[in-house]
Backbone as a ProteinNet text record, in pm:
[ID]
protein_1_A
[PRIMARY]
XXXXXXXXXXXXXXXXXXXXXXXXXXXXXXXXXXXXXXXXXXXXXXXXXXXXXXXXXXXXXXXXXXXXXXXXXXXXXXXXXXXXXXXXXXXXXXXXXXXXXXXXXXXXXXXXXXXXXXXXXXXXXXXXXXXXXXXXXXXXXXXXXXXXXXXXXXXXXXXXXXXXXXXXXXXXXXXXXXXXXXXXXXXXXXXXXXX
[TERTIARY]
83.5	0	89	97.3	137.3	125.7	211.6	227.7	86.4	62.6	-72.8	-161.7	-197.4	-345.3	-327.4	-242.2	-235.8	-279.9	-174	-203.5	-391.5	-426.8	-572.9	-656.1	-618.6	-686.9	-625.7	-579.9	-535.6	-582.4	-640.7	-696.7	-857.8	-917.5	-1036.6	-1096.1	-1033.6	-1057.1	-980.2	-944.1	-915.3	-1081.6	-1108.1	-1272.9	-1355.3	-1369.6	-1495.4	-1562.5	-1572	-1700.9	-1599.7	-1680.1	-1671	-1690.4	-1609.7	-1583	-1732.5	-1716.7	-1839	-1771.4	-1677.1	-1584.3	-1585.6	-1586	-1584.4	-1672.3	-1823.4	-1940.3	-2002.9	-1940.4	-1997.6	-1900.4	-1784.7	-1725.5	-1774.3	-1783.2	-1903	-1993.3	-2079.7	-2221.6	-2202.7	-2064.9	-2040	-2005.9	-1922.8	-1891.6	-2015.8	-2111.2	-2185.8	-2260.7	-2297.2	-2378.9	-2375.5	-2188.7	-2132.4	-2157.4	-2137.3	-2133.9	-2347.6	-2392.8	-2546.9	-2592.1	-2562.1	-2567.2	-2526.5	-2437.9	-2370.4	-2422.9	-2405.7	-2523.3	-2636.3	-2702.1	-2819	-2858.1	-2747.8	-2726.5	-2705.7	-2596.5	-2588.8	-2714	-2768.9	-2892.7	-2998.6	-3017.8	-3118.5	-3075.3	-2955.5	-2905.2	-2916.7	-2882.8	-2864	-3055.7	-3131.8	-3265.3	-3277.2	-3268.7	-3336.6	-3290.3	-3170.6	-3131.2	-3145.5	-3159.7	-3236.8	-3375.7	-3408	-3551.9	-3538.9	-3440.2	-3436.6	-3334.5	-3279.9	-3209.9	-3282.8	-3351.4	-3447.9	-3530.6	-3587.3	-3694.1	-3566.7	-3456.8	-3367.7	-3334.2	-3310.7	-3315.8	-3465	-3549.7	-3671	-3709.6	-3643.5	-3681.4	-3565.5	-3425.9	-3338.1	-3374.3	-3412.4	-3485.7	-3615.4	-3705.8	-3832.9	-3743	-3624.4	-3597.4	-3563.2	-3470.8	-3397.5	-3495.9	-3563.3	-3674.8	-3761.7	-3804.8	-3841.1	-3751.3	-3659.6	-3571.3	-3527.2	-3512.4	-3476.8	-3566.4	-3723.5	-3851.3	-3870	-3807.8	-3794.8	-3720.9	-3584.3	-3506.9	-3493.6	-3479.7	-3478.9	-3635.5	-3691.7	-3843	-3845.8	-3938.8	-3977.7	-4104.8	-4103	-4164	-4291.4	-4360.5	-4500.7	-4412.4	-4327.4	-4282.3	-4140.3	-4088.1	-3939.2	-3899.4	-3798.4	-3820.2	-3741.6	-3735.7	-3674	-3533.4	-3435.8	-3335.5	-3361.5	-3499.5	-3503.4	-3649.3	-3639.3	-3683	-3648.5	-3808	-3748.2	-3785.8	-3859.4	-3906.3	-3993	-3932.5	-4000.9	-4113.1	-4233.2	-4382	-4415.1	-4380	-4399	-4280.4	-4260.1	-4144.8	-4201.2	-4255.9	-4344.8	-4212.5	-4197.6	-4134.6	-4209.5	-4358.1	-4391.4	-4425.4	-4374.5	-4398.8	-4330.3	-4337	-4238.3	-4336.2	-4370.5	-4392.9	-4265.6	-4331.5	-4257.5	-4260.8	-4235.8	-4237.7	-4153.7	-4175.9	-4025.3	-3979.8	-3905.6	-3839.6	-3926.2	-4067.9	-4158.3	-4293.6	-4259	-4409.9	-4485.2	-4400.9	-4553.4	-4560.3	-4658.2	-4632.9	-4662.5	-4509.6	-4500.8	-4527.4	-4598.8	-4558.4	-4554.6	-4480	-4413.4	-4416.5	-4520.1	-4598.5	-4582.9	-4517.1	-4579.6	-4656.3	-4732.8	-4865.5	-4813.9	-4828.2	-4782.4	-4941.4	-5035.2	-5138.7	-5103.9	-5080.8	-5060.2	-4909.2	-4807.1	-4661.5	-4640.4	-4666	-4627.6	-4614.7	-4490.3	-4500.5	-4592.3	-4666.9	-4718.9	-4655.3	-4702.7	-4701	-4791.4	-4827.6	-4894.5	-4825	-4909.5	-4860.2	-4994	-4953.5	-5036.8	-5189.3	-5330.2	-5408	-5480.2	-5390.3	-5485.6	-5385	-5496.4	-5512.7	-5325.9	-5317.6	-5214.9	-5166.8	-5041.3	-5027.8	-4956.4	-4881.9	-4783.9	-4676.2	-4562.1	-4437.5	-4347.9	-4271.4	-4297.8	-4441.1	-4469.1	-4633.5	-4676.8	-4531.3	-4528.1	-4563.6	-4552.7	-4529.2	-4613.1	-4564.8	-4666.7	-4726.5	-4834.1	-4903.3	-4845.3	-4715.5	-4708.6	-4528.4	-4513.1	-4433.8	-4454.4	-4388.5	-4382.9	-4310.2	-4293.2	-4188.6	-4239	-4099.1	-4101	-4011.1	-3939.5	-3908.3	-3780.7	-3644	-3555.6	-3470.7	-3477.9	-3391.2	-3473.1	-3586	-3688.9	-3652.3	-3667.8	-3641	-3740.8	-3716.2	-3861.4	-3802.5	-3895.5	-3877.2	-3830.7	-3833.1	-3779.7	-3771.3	-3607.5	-3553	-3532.9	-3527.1	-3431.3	-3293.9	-3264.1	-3138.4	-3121.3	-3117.8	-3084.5	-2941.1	-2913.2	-2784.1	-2646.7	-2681.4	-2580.3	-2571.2	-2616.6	-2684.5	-2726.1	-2849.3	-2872.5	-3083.1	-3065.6	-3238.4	-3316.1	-3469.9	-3500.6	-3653.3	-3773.8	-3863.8	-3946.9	-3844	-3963.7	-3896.6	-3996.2	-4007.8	-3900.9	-3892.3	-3815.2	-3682.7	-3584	-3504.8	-3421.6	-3477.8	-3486	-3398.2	-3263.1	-3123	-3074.1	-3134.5	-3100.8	-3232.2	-3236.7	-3383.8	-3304.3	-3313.5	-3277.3	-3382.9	-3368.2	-3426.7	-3415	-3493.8	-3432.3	-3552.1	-3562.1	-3646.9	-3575.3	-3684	-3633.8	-3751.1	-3703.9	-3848.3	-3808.8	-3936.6	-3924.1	-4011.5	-4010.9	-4084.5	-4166.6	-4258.7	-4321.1	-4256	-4179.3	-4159.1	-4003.5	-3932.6	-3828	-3731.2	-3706.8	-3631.7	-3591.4	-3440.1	-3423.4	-3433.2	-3497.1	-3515.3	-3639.1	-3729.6	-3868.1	-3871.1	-3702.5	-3695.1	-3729	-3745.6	-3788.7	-3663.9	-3714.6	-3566.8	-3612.4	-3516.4	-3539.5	-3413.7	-3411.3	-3337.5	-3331.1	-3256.9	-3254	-3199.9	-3275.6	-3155.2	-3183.7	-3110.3	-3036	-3010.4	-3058.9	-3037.6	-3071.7	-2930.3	-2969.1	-3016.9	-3047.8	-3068.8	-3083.1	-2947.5	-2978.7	-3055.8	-3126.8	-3249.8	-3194.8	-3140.9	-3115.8	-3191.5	-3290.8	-3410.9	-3399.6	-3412.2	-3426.2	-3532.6	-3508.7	-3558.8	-3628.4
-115.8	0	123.5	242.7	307.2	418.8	480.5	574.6	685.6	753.5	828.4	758.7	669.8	596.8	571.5	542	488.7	629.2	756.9	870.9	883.8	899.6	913.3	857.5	717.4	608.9	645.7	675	757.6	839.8	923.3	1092.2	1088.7	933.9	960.2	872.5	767.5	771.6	825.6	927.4	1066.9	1157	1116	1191.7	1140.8	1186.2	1108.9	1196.4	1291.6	1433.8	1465	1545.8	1622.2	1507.9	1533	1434.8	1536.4	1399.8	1500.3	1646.1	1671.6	1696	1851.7	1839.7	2001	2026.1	1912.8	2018.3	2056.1	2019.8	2081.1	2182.1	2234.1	2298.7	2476.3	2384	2516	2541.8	2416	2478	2594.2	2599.6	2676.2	2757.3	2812.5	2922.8	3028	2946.7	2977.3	3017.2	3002.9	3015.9	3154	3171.1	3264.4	3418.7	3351.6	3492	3551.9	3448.1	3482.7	3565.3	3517.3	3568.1	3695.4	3720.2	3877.5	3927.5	3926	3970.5	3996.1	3944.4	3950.6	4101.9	4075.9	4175.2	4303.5	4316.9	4426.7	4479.5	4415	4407.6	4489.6	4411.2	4523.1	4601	4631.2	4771.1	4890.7	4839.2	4935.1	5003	4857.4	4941.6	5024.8	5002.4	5049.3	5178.2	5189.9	5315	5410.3	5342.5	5428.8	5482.5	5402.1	5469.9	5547.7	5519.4	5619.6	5737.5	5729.6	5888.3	5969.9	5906.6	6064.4	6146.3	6055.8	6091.8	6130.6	6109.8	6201.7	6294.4	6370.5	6484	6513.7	6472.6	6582.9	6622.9	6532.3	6573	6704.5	6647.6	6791.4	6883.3	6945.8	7015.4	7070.4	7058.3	7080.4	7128.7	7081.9	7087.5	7249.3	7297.3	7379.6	7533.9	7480.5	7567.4	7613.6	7522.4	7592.9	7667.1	7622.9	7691.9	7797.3	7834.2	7973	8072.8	8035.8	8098.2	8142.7	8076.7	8135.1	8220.2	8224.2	8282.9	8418.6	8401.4	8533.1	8582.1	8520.5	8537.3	8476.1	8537.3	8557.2	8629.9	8654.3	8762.8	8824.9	8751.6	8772.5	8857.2	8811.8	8897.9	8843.7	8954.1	8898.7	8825.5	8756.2	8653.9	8669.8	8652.2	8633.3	8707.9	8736.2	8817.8	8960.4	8986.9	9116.7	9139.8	9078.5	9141.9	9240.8	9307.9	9466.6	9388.5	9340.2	9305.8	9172.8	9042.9	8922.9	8930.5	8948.4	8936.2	8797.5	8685.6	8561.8	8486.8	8443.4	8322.9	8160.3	8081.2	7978.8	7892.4	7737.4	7633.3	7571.5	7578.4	7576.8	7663.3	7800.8	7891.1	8042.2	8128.5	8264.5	8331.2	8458.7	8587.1	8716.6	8814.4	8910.7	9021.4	9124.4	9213.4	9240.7	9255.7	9259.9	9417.8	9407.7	9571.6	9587.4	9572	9638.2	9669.1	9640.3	9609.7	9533.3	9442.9	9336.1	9222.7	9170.4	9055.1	8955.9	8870.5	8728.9	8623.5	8517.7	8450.9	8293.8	8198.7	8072.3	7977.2	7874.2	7795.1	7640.2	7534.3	7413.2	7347.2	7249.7	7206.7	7053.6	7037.3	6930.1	6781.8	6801.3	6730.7	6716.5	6773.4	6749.2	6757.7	6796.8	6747.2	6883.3	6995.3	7107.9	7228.4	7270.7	7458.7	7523.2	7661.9	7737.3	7856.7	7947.2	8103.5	8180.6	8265.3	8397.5	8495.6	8586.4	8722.6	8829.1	8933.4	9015.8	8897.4	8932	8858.2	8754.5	8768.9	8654.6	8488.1	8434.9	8281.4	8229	8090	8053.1	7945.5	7921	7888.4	7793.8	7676.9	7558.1	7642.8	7584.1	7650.3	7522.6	7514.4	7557.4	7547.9	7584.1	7592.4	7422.3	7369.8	7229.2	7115.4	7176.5	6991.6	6930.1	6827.4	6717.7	6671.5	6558.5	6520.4	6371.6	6264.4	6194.8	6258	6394.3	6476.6	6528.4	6504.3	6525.6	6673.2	6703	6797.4	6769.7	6747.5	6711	6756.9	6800.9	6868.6	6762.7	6737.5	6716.3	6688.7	6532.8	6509.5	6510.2	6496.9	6536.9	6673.9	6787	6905.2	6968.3	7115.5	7198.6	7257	7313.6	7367.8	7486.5	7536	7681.1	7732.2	7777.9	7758	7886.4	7998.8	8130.5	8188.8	8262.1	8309.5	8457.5	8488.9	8631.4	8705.6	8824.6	8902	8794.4	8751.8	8618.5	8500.5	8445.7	8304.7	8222.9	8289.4	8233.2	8213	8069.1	8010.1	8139.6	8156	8251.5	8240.2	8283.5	8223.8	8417.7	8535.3	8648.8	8681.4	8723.5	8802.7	8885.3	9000	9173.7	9139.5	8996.5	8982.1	8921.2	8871	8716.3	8810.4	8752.1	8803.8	8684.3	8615	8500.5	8391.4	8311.3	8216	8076	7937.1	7841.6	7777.9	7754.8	7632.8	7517.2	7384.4	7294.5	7208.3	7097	7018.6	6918.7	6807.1	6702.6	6700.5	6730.5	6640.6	6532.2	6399.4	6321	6283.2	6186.9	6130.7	6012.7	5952	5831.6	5826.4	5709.9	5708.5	5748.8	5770.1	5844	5741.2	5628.2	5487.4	5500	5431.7	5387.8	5178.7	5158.4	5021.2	5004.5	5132.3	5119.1	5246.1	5273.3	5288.6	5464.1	5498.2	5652	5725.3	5874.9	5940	6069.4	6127.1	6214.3	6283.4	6413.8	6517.6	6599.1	6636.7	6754.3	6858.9	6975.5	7096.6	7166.3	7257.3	7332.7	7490.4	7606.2	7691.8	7799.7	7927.5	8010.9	8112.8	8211.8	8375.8	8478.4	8563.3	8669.4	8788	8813.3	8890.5	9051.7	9119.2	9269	9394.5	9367.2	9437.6	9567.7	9550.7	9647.1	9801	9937.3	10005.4	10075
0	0	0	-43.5	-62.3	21.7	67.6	149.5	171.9	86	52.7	150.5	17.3	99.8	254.8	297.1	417.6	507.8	470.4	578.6	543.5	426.2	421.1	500.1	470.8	543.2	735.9	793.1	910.1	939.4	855.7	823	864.1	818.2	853.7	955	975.7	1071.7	1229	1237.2	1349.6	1339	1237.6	1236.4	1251.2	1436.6	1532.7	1511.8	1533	1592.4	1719.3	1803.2	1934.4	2029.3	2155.1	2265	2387.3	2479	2562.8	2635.3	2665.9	2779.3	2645.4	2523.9	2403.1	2431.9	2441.5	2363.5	2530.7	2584	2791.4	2776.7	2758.5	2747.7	2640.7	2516	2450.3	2493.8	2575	2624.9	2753.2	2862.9	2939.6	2874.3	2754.8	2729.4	2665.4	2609.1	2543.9	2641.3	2732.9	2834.2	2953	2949.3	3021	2896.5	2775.7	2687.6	2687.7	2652.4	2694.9	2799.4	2901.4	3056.3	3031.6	3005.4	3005	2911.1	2813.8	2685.9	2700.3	2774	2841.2	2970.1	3037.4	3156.7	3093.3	2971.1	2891.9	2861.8	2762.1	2695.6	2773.8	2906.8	3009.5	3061.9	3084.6	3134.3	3053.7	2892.1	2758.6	2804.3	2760.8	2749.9	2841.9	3018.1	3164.2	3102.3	3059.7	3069.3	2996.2	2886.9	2741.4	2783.9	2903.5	2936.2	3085.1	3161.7	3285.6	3230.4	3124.1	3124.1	3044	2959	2918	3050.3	3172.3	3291.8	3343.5	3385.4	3470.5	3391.6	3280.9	3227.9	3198.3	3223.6	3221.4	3356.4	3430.4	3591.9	3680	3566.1	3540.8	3558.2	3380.1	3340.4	3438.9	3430.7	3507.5	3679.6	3745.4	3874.2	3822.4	3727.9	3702.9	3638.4	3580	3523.7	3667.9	3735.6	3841.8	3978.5	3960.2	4047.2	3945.8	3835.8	3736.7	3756.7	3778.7	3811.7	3942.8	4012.9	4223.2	4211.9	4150.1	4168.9	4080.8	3964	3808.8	3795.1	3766.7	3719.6	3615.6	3528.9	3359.6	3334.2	3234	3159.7	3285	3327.1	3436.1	3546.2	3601	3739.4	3770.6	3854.8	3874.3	3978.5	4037.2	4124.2	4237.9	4333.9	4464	4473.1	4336.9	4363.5	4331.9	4312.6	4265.6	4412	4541.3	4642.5	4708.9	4721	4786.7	4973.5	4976.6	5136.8	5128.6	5211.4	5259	5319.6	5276.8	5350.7	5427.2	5378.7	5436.7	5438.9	5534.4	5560.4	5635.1	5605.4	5560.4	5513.8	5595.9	5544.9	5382.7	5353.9	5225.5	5156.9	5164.3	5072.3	5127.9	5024.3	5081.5	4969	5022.9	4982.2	4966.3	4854.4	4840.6	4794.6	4791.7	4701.8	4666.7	4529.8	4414.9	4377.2	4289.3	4282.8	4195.2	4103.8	4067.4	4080.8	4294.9	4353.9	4338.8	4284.2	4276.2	4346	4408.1	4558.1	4466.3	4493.1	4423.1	4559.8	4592.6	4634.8	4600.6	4643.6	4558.2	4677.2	4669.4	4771.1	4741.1	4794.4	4755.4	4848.8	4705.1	4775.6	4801	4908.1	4977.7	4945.5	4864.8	4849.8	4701.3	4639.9	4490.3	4456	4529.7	4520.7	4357.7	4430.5	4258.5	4371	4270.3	4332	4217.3	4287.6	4295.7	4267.6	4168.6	4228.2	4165.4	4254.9	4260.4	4244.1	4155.1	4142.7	4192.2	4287.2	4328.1	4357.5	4320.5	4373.3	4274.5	4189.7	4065.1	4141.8	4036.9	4050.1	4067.3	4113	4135.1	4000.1	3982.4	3833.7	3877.4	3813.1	3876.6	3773.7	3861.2	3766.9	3791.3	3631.4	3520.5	3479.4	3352.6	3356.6	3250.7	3217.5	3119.8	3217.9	3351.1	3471.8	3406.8	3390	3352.2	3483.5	3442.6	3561.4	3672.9	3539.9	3640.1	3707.9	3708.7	3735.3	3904.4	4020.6	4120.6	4217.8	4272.9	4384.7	4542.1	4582.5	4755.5	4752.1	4936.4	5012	5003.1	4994.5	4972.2	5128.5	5117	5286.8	5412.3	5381.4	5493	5543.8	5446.4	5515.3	5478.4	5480.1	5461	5295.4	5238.5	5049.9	5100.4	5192.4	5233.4	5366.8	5347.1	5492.9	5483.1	5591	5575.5	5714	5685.8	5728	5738.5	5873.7	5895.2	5879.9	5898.1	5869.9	5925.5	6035.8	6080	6075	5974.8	5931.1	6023.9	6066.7	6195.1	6152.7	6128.8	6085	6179.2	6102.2	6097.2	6089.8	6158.5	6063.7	6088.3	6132.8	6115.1	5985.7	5892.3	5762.4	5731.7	5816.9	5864.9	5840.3	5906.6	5894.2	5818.3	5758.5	5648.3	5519	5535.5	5431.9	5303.5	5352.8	5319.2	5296.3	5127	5125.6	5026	5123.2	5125.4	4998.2	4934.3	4862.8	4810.7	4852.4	4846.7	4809.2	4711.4	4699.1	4581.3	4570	4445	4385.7	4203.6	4128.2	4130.9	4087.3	4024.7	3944.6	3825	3774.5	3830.1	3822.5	3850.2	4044.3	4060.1	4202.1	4219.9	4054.7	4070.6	4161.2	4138.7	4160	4041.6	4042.6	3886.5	3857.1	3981.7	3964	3890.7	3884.9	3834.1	3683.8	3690.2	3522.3	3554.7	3656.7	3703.8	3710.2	3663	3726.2	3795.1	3918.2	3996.3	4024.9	4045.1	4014.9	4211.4	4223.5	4376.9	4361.7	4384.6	4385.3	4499.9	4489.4	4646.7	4523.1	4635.5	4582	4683.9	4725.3	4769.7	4765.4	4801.3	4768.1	4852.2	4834.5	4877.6	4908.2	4992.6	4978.9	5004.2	4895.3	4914.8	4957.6	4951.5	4962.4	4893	4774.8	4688.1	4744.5	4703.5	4747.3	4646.6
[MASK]
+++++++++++++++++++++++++++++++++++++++++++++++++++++++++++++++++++++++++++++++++++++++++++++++++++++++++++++++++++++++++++++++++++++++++++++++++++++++++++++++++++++++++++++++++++++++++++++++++++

């Protein structure tokens, strides 16, 4: 027989298939790459869906704290106070440097700030909140804290130099295990009392 044939004849039979000990071996690897692929997979989505609600809960935190603080177009806001009329852990009054009594209230039953200008109706701010859109008091504290000439907590009007604000939006329950996102801000202001 001739050299050839023989390695051929050698050649095939070496061709069993797969032993048990490969294909348990692929089935673990295969199994470890799934698993993780998998874990990726729901993290990519959760998050594709909790970071748009944590930037709208951003947004909406920041828009209403821009409105306490600057104003817009309706009336000006908390840095343009001439004198603190109310000092209230849920709400502060004021009069602004163009006389006009703003005050900025949350409602602790419907979870939204409020404001008034002079004596008309009360408006939610921003005026977009949506409805499954929330605001609470941040840390178990109060939405508004104040501070006299010596930073010393404060709750008469006359003296009040200083206005603490503090709360968190959130969306839905604002967990990100339930795909929610929720936002906190902190914001001070000097009360100059414009004349």
């Amino acid at each position: 027989m001739s050299l050839c044939i023989r390695l051929r004849m050698s050649a095939m039979a070496c061709k069993k298939g797969f032993t048990l000990i490969e294909l348990l071996m692929t089935m673990a690897i295969l199994a470890i790459l799934s698993v993780s692929g998998a874990w990726l997979l729901i993290y990519l989505v959760q998050s594709s869906v909790f970071i748009p609600n944590k930037l709208n809960a951003d947004m909406v935190a920041q828009e209403a704290m821009d409105i306490m603080i600057e104003g817009d177009r309706q009336a000006r806001g908390l840095r343009f106070s001439r004198n603190i009329t109310e000092s209230l852990n849920e709400s502060v009054a004021f009069k602004n440097a163009d006389n006009l009594t703003v005050r900025f209230r949350w409602d602790s039953g419907n979870k939204k700030i409020y404001r008034q200008i002079n004596s008309s109706a009360e408006a939610v701010i921003p005026y977009y909140l949506g409805s499954g859109v929330t605001v609470a008091p941040a840390a178990n504290a109060s939405v508004f804290s104040y501070y006299d000439a010596d930073e010393t907590s404060t709750t008469d009007s006359a003296g009040v130099r200083r206005v603490k604000m503090r709360f968190k939006v959130m969306t839905g329950s604002g967990n990100y295990s339930d795909w929610e996102g929720q936002a906190e801000h902190v914001s001070f202001v000097c009360v100059r009392k414009f004349e």
